[in-house]
mmCIF file of C-alpha atoms in Angstrom:
data_model
loop_
_atom_site.group_PDB
_atom_site.id
_atom_site.type_symbol
_atom_site.label_atom_id
_atom_site.label_comp_id
_atom_site.label_asym_id
_atom_site.label_seq_id
_atom_site.Cartn_x
_atom_site.Cartn_y
_atom_site.Cartn_z
ATOM 1 C CA MET D 1 128.041 52.757 86.521
ATOM 2 C CA ILE D 2 126.689 52.447 89.808
ATOM 3 C CA ARG D 3 128.979 53.326 92.534
ATOM 4 C CA ARG D 4 128.776 51.773 96.053
ATOM 5 C CA PRO D 5 127.923 54.269 99.252
ATOM 6 C CA PRO D 6 131.071 53.760 100.418
ATOM 7 C CA ARG D 7 136.585 44.276 126.226
ATOM 8 C CA SER D 8 135.308 46.541 129.348
ATOM 9 C CA THR D 9 138.017 47.386 131.174
ATOM 10 C CA LEU D 10 138.067 43.795 134.301
ATOM 11 C CA PHE D 11 141.634 42.575 136.234
ATOM 12 C CA PRO D 12 143.226 41.192 135.848
ATOM 13 C CA TYR D 13 145.124 40.095 133.066
ATOM 14 C CA THR D 14 143.722 42.945 130.550
ATOM 15 C CA THR D 15 145.775 44.704 127.685
ATOM 16 C CA LEU D 16 143.533 47.975 126.739
ATOM 17 C CA PHE D 17 146.336 49.404 124.244
ATOM 18 C CA ARG D 18 148.394 48.478 121.900
ATOM 19 C CA SER D 19 150.319 50.901 118.961
ATOM 20 C CA ARG D 20 153.151 52.812 118.262
ATOM 21 C CA ASP D 21 155.666 51.648 120.698
ATOM 22 C CA PHE D 22 154.060 50.731 124.185
ATOM 23 C CA ILE D 23 151.362 48.685 124.777
ATOM 24 C CA GLU D 24 148.882 49.922 127.934
ATOM 25 C CA VAL D 25 148.422 46.606 130.564
ATOM 26 C CA GLU D 26 145.719 46.708 134.062
ATOM 27 C CA GLY D 27 146.438 43.847 136.576
ATOM 28 C CA ASN D 28 145.328 43.724 140.099
ATOM 29 C CA ASP D 29 148.443 45.190 141.132
ATOM 30 C CA VAL D 30 151.842 47.532 139.258
ATOM 31 C CA ASP D 31 153.920 44.423 139.770
ATOM 32 C CA ASP D 32 150.966 42.009 138.086
ATOM 33 C CA ALA D 33 150.109 44.621 135.368
ATOM 34 C CA ILE D 34 154.571 44.258 134.373
ATOM 35 C CA THR D 35 154.386 40.744 134.235
ATOM 36 C CA ILE D 36 151.418 40.685 131.664
ATOM 37 C CA ALA D 37 153.003 43.079 129.571
ATOM 38 C CA LEU D 38 157.076 41.279 129.973
ATOM 39 C CA GLU D 39 154.756 38.314 128.515
ATOM 40 C CA LYS D 40 153.619 39.533 126.081
ATOM 41 C CA LEU D 41 155.903 41.873 124.756
ATOM 42 C CA GLY D 42 157.941 39.124 125.128
ATOM 43 C CA ALA D 43 160.918 40.827 127.199
ATOM 44 C CA SER D 44 162.957 41.448 130.874
ATOM 45 C CA LYS D 45 162.394 43.983 132.675
ATOM 46 C CA ASP D 46 165.701 45.321 132.099
ATOM 47 C CA ASP D 47 164.287 45.998 128.431
ATOM 48 C CA VAL D 48 161.597 47.799 129.717
ATOM 49 C CA ASP D 49 160.672 51.322 130.571
ATOM 50 C CA VAL D 50 157.159 51.550 133.332
ATOM 51 C CA GLU D 51 155.058 55.075 133.513
ATOM 52 C CA VAL D 52 151.926 53.665 136.295
ATOM 53 C CA LEU D 53 149.127 55.401 135.034
ATOM 54 C CA ASP D 54 146.347 54.527 137.384
ATOM 55 C CA LYS D 55 147.362 52.685 141.294
ATOM 56 C CA PRO D 56 145.230 50.688 141.999
ATOM 57 C CA THR D 57 142.442 51.514 144.654
ATOM 58 C CA LYS D 58 140.933 49.250 147.277
ATOM 59 C CA GLY D 59 136.382 50.597 146.887
ATOM 60 C CA LEU D 60 134.252 50.431 149.703
ATOM 61 C CA LEU D 61 134.313 47.219 151.249
ATOM 62 C CA GLY D 62 135.909 45.582 147.971
ATOM 63 C CA LEU D 63 133.443 47.834 145.769
ATOM 64 C CA GLY D 64 133.667 50.119 143.136
ATOM 65 C CA ALA D 65 138.352 48.326 143.539
ATOM 66 C CA LYS D 66 140.187 49.234 139.908
ATOM 67 C CA GLY D 67 143.573 47.748 140.004
ATOM 68 C CA ALA D 68 146.967 49.561 138.775
ATOM 69 C CA LYS D 69 147.112 50.660 134.686
ATOM 70 C CA ILE D 70 150.453 50.850 132.870
ATOM 71 C CA ARG D 71 152.148 51.667 130.246
ATOM 72 C CA VAL D 72 154.956 49.921 129.094
ATOM 73 C CA SER D 73 157.874 51.011 126.462
ATOM 74 C CA LEU D 74 160.281 49.068 124.783
ATOM 75 C CA LYS D 75 163.787 50.580 125.294
ATOM 76 C CA GLY D 76 165.658 51.583 121.717
ATOM 77 C CA GLN D 77 162.339 51.089 120.223
ATOM 78 C CA ASP D 78 162.486 54.839 118.295
ATOM 79 C CA SER D 79 161.248 53.171 114.572
ATOM 80 C CA VAL D 80 160.835 57.350 113.822
ATOM 81 C CA ALA D 81 164.639 57.937 114.216
ATOM 82 C CA ASP D 82 165.713 54.723 113.255
ATOM 83 C CA ALA D 83 164.668 54.976 109.835
ATOM 84 C CA GLU D 84 164.792 58.377 108.859
ATOM 85 C CA GLU D 85 168.972 57.494 109.535
ATOM 86 C CA LEU D 86 168.583 54.526 107.960
ATOM 87 C CA VAL D 87 167.473 56.783 104.709
ATOM 88 C CA LYS D 88 170.251 59.967 106.083
ATOM 89 C CA ASP D 89 172.819 56.661 105.164
ATOM 90 C CA ILE D 90 171.579 54.877 101.905
ATOM 91 C CA LEU D 91 170.855 59.112 100.502
ATOM 92 C CA SER D 92 175.222 59.416 101.315
ATOM 93 C CA LEU D 93 176.287 55.586 99.827
ATOM 94 C CA MET D 94 174.753 57.200 96.608
ATOM 95 C CA ASN D 95 176.231 60.201 97.102
ATOM 96 C CA ILE D 96 173.128 62.392 97.350
ATOM 97 C CA GLU D 97 171.996 66.062 99.344
ATOM 98 C CA ALA D 98 168.591 65.777 99.796
ATOM 99 C CA GLU D 99 166.302 67.397 103.217
ATOM 100 C CA ILE D 100 164.255 64.747 105.209
ATOM 101 C CA SER D 101 162.108 65.674 106.757
ATOM 102 C CA GLN D 102 159.609 62.744 108.877
ATOM 103 C CA GLU D 103 155.682 62.768 110.242
ATOM 104 C CA GLU D 104 153.534 60.265 111.274
ATOM 105 C CA ALA D 105 150.374 59.341 110.344
ATOM 106 C CA ASP D 106 148.037 56.188 112.499
ATOM 107 C CA ASP D 107 151.068 53.619 113.062
ATOM 108 C CA ASN D 108 152.676 54.642 109.747
ATOM 109 C CA ILE D 109 155.956 56.118 109.757
ATOM 110 C CA LEU D 110 156.034 58.903 106.207
ATOM 111 C CA ILE D 111 158.971 60.053 105.070
ATOM 112 C CA ASN D 112 159.036 62.106 101.900
ATOM 113 C CA ILE D 113 162.571 63.538 100.543
ATOM 114 C CA SER D 114 163.369 66.690 98.715
ATOM 115 C CA GLY D 115 166.179 67.644 96.443
ATOM 116 C CA ASP D 116 166.779 68.633 92.786
ATOM 117 C CA ASN D 117 167.905 66.266 90.421
ATOM 118 C CA LEU D 118 165.968 62.960 92.427
ATOM 119 C CA GLY D 119 164.999 61.139 89.211
ATOM 120 C CA LEU D 120 167.209 58.240 90.508
ATOM 121 C CA LEU D 121 165.667 57.814 93.745
ATOM 122 C CA ILE D 122 162.138 56.554 92.361
ATOM 123 C CA GLY D 123 163.431 55.080 89.273
ATOM 124 C CA ARG D 124 161.517 52.877 86.422
ATOM 125 C CA HIS D 125 157.742 52.919 87.611
ATOM 126 C CA GLY D 126 158.971 53.742 91.284
ATOM 127 C CA ASN D 127 160.855 50.496 91.359
ATOM 128 C CA THR D 128 164.204 51.998 93.004
ATOM 129 C CA LEU D 129 162.128 53.687 95.171
ATOM 130 C CA ASP D 130 160.121 50.368 95.890
ATOM 131 C CA ALA D 131 163.749 49.186 96.717
ATOM 132 C CA LEU D 132 164.158 52.128 99.142
ATOM 133 C CA GLN D 133 161.548 51.428 101.521
ATOM 134 C CA TYR D 134 162.113 47.932 101.579
ATOM 135 C CA LEU D 135 165.320 48.554 102.494
ATOM 136 C CA VAL D 136 163.676 51.144 104.999
ATOM 137 C CA ASN D 137 161.850 48.889 106.757
ATOM 138 C CA ILE D 138 163.738 46.153 107.438
ATOM 139 C CA GLY D 139 166.316 48.346 109.822
ATOM 140 C CA ALA D 140 163.991 50.482 111.058
ATOM 141 C CA ASN D 141 161.648 47.302 112.512
ATOM 142 C CA LYS D 142 164.801 45.102 113.124
ATOM 143 C CA ASN D 143 164.549 43.695 116.588
ATOM 144 C CA LYS D 144 162.033 45.631 117.501
ATOM 145 C CA THR D 145 158.847 43.820 119.355
ATOM 146 C CA ILE D 146 156.044 46.599 118.809
ATOM 147 C CA ARG D 147 156.536 46.996 113.755
ATOM 148 C CA ARG D 148 155.885 50.466 112.454
ATOM 149 C CA ARG D 149 154.598 51.143 109.107
ATOM 150 C CA VAL D 150 157.498 52.858 106.758
ATOM 151 C CA ILE D 151 156.682 54.747 104.036
ATOM 152 C CA VAL D 152 159.356 57.064 101.839
ATOM 153 C CA ASP D 153 158.385 59.162 99.639
ATOM 154 C CA VAL D 154 160.321 61.485 97.110
ATOM 155 C CA GLU D 155 159.204 64.750 95.917
ATOM 156 C CA GLY D 156 155.451 64.219 96.736
ATOM 157 C CA TYR D 157 155.787 60.709 93.943
ATOM 158 C CA ARG D 158 153.303 58.190 95.458
ATOM 159 C CA ARG D 159 151.375 60.473 96.824
ATOM 160 C CA GLN D 160 150.800 62.080 93.154
ATOM 161 C CA ARG D 161 150.689 58.252 91.818
ATOM 162 C CA ILE D 162 148.397 56.962 93.859
ATOM 163 C CA THR D 163 145.689 59.742 92.582
ATOM 164 C CA ASP D 164 147.052 59.352 89.310
ATOM 165 C CA ILE D 165 146.212 54.784 89.745
ATOM 166 C CA LYS D 166 143.161 56.167 91.226
ATOM 167 C CA SER D 167 142.247 57.940 88.297
ATOM 168 C CA LEU D 168 143.167 55.350 85.667
ATOM 169 C CA ALA D 169 141.563 52.479 87.468
ATOM 170 C CA ALA D 170 137.772 54.686 87.295
ATOM 171 C CA ARG D 171 137.886 55.303 83.393
ATOM 172 C CA ILE D 172 138.810 51.666 82.512
ATOM 173 C CA VAL D 173 135.774 50.467 84.728
ATOM 174 C CA GLY D 174 134.097 53.144 83.259
ATOM 175 C CA LYS D 175 135.772 51.221 79.628
ATOM 176 C CA VAL D 176 134.922 47.759 81.159
ATOM 177 C CA LEU D 177 131.206 48.345 81.936
ATOM 178 C CA ALA D 178 130.205 49.743 78.984
ATOM 179 C CA ARG D 179 132.600 46.568 76.712
ATOM 180 C CA GLN D 180 131.887 43.615 78.682
ATOM 181 C CA SER D 181 135.209 42.595 78.478
ATOM 182 C CA GLU D 182 137.870 42.537 80.361
ATOM 183 C CA ILE D 183 140.955 44.677 81.076
ATOM 184 C CA GLU D 184 143.927 43.938 81.912
ATOM 185 C CA LEU D 185 146.493 47.167 83.043
ATOM 186 C CA ARG D 186 150.664 46.972 82.804
ATOM 187 C CA PRO D 187 151.901 45.242 85.859
ATOM 188 C CA MET D 188 152.181 46.924 89.696
ATOM 189 C CA ASN D 189 153.684 46.626 92.654
ATOM 190 C CA ALA D 190 151.351 45.225 95.632
ATOM 191 C CA PHE D 191 150.680 49.253 96.803
ATOM 192 C CA GLU D 192 150.056 50.131 93.521
ATOM 193 C CA ARG D 193 147.848 47.157 93.205
ATOM 194 C CA LYS D 194 145.946 47.628 96.292
ATOM 195 C CA VAL D 195 144.576 50.738 95.099
ATOM 196 C CA VAL D 196 142.833 50.154 91.804
ATOM 197 C CA HIS D 197 141.307 46.795 94.227
ATOM 198 C CA ASP D 198 139.477 49.287 96.253
ATOM 199 C CA VAL D 199 138.995 51.548 93.457
ATOM 200 C CA VAL D 200 137.238 48.675 91.750
ATOM 201 C CA GLY D 201 135.163 47.993 94.910
ATOM 202 C CA GLU D 202 133.538 51.137 94.712
ATOM 203 C CA TYR D 203 131.705 50.116 91.725
ATOM 204 C CA GLU D 204 128.876 47.806 90.961
ATOM 205 C CA GLY D 205 128.793 44.901 88.120
ATOM 206 C CA VAL D 206 132.106 44.831 87.883
ATOM 207 C CA THR D 207 135.325 43.071 89.773
ATOM 208 C CA SER D 208 139.015 42.945 89.911
ATOM 209 C CA ALA D 209 141.182 40.182 90.328
ATOM 210 C CA SER D 210 145.283 39.877 90.840
ATOM 211 C CA ALA D 211 147.510 37.834 87.672
ATOM 212 C CA ASP D 212 150.303 36.018 86.638
ATOM 213 C CA GLU D 213 153.558 36.229 89.208
ATOM 214 C CA GLY D 214 156.774 39.094 90.010
ATOM 215 C CA GLN D 215 157.522 42.007 88.217
ATOM 216 C CA GLU D 216 155.053 40.460 85.144
ATOM 217 C CA ARG D 217 152.077 41.283 88.414
ATOM 218 C CA HIS D 218 148.986 42.547 87.053
ATOM 219 C CA VAL D 219 144.927 43.605 87.511
ATOM 220 C CA VAL D 220 142.417 42.329 85.697
ATOM 221 C CA ILE D 221 138.827 44.208 86.225
ATOM 222 C CA SER D 222 136.456 41.854 84.435
ATOM 223 C CA PRO D 223 132.490 42.407 84.780
ATOM 224 C CA THR D 224 130.582 39.968 86.586
ATOM 225 C CA THR D 225 127.387 39.831 84.383
#
């Protein structure tokens, strides 16, 4: 198998950075920058907290002038806390006792649930866990202008599942290349299908596509020659 190798800061009206629950903006002065940020967020001044990072400077004879730089965050935008509380509430409704830990990676919120006899939370092929994650994402991002993806895991199930799917996809690629005929995988959710597509994309001579709809949607890996 052949594997593939794996705007200047001008002001006014410049959005410098947007991530998680805040944006950084430059303007001619602080008021200008705030106006720009509010337009970007679709919010009013009462809805935000403003931190002035750099005050404007006039420079010498107009040379070297710099605008104001601010960081603006929406009030009540703690997606991390909201996601964790939602998980706790759902577990309570299900009468499940478990420990919850969370961490942040890039713009994602990772929530891991640990405890005894949590198979009910995972379900067949992770279907219950997917439903739980969907509900938490909807709730944690409700009324949020800046949304963050919440990944819910149970006892490292998703991490192990990714490892297993990558291994399966690599084996199937080998079979497809050897037989020069397509192979259909069992139905998978969107996240799992993406893992397969990413693995297939690392190899020459094969391609992948999703087929069918709904719960029957699956990946087909085919030779390209």
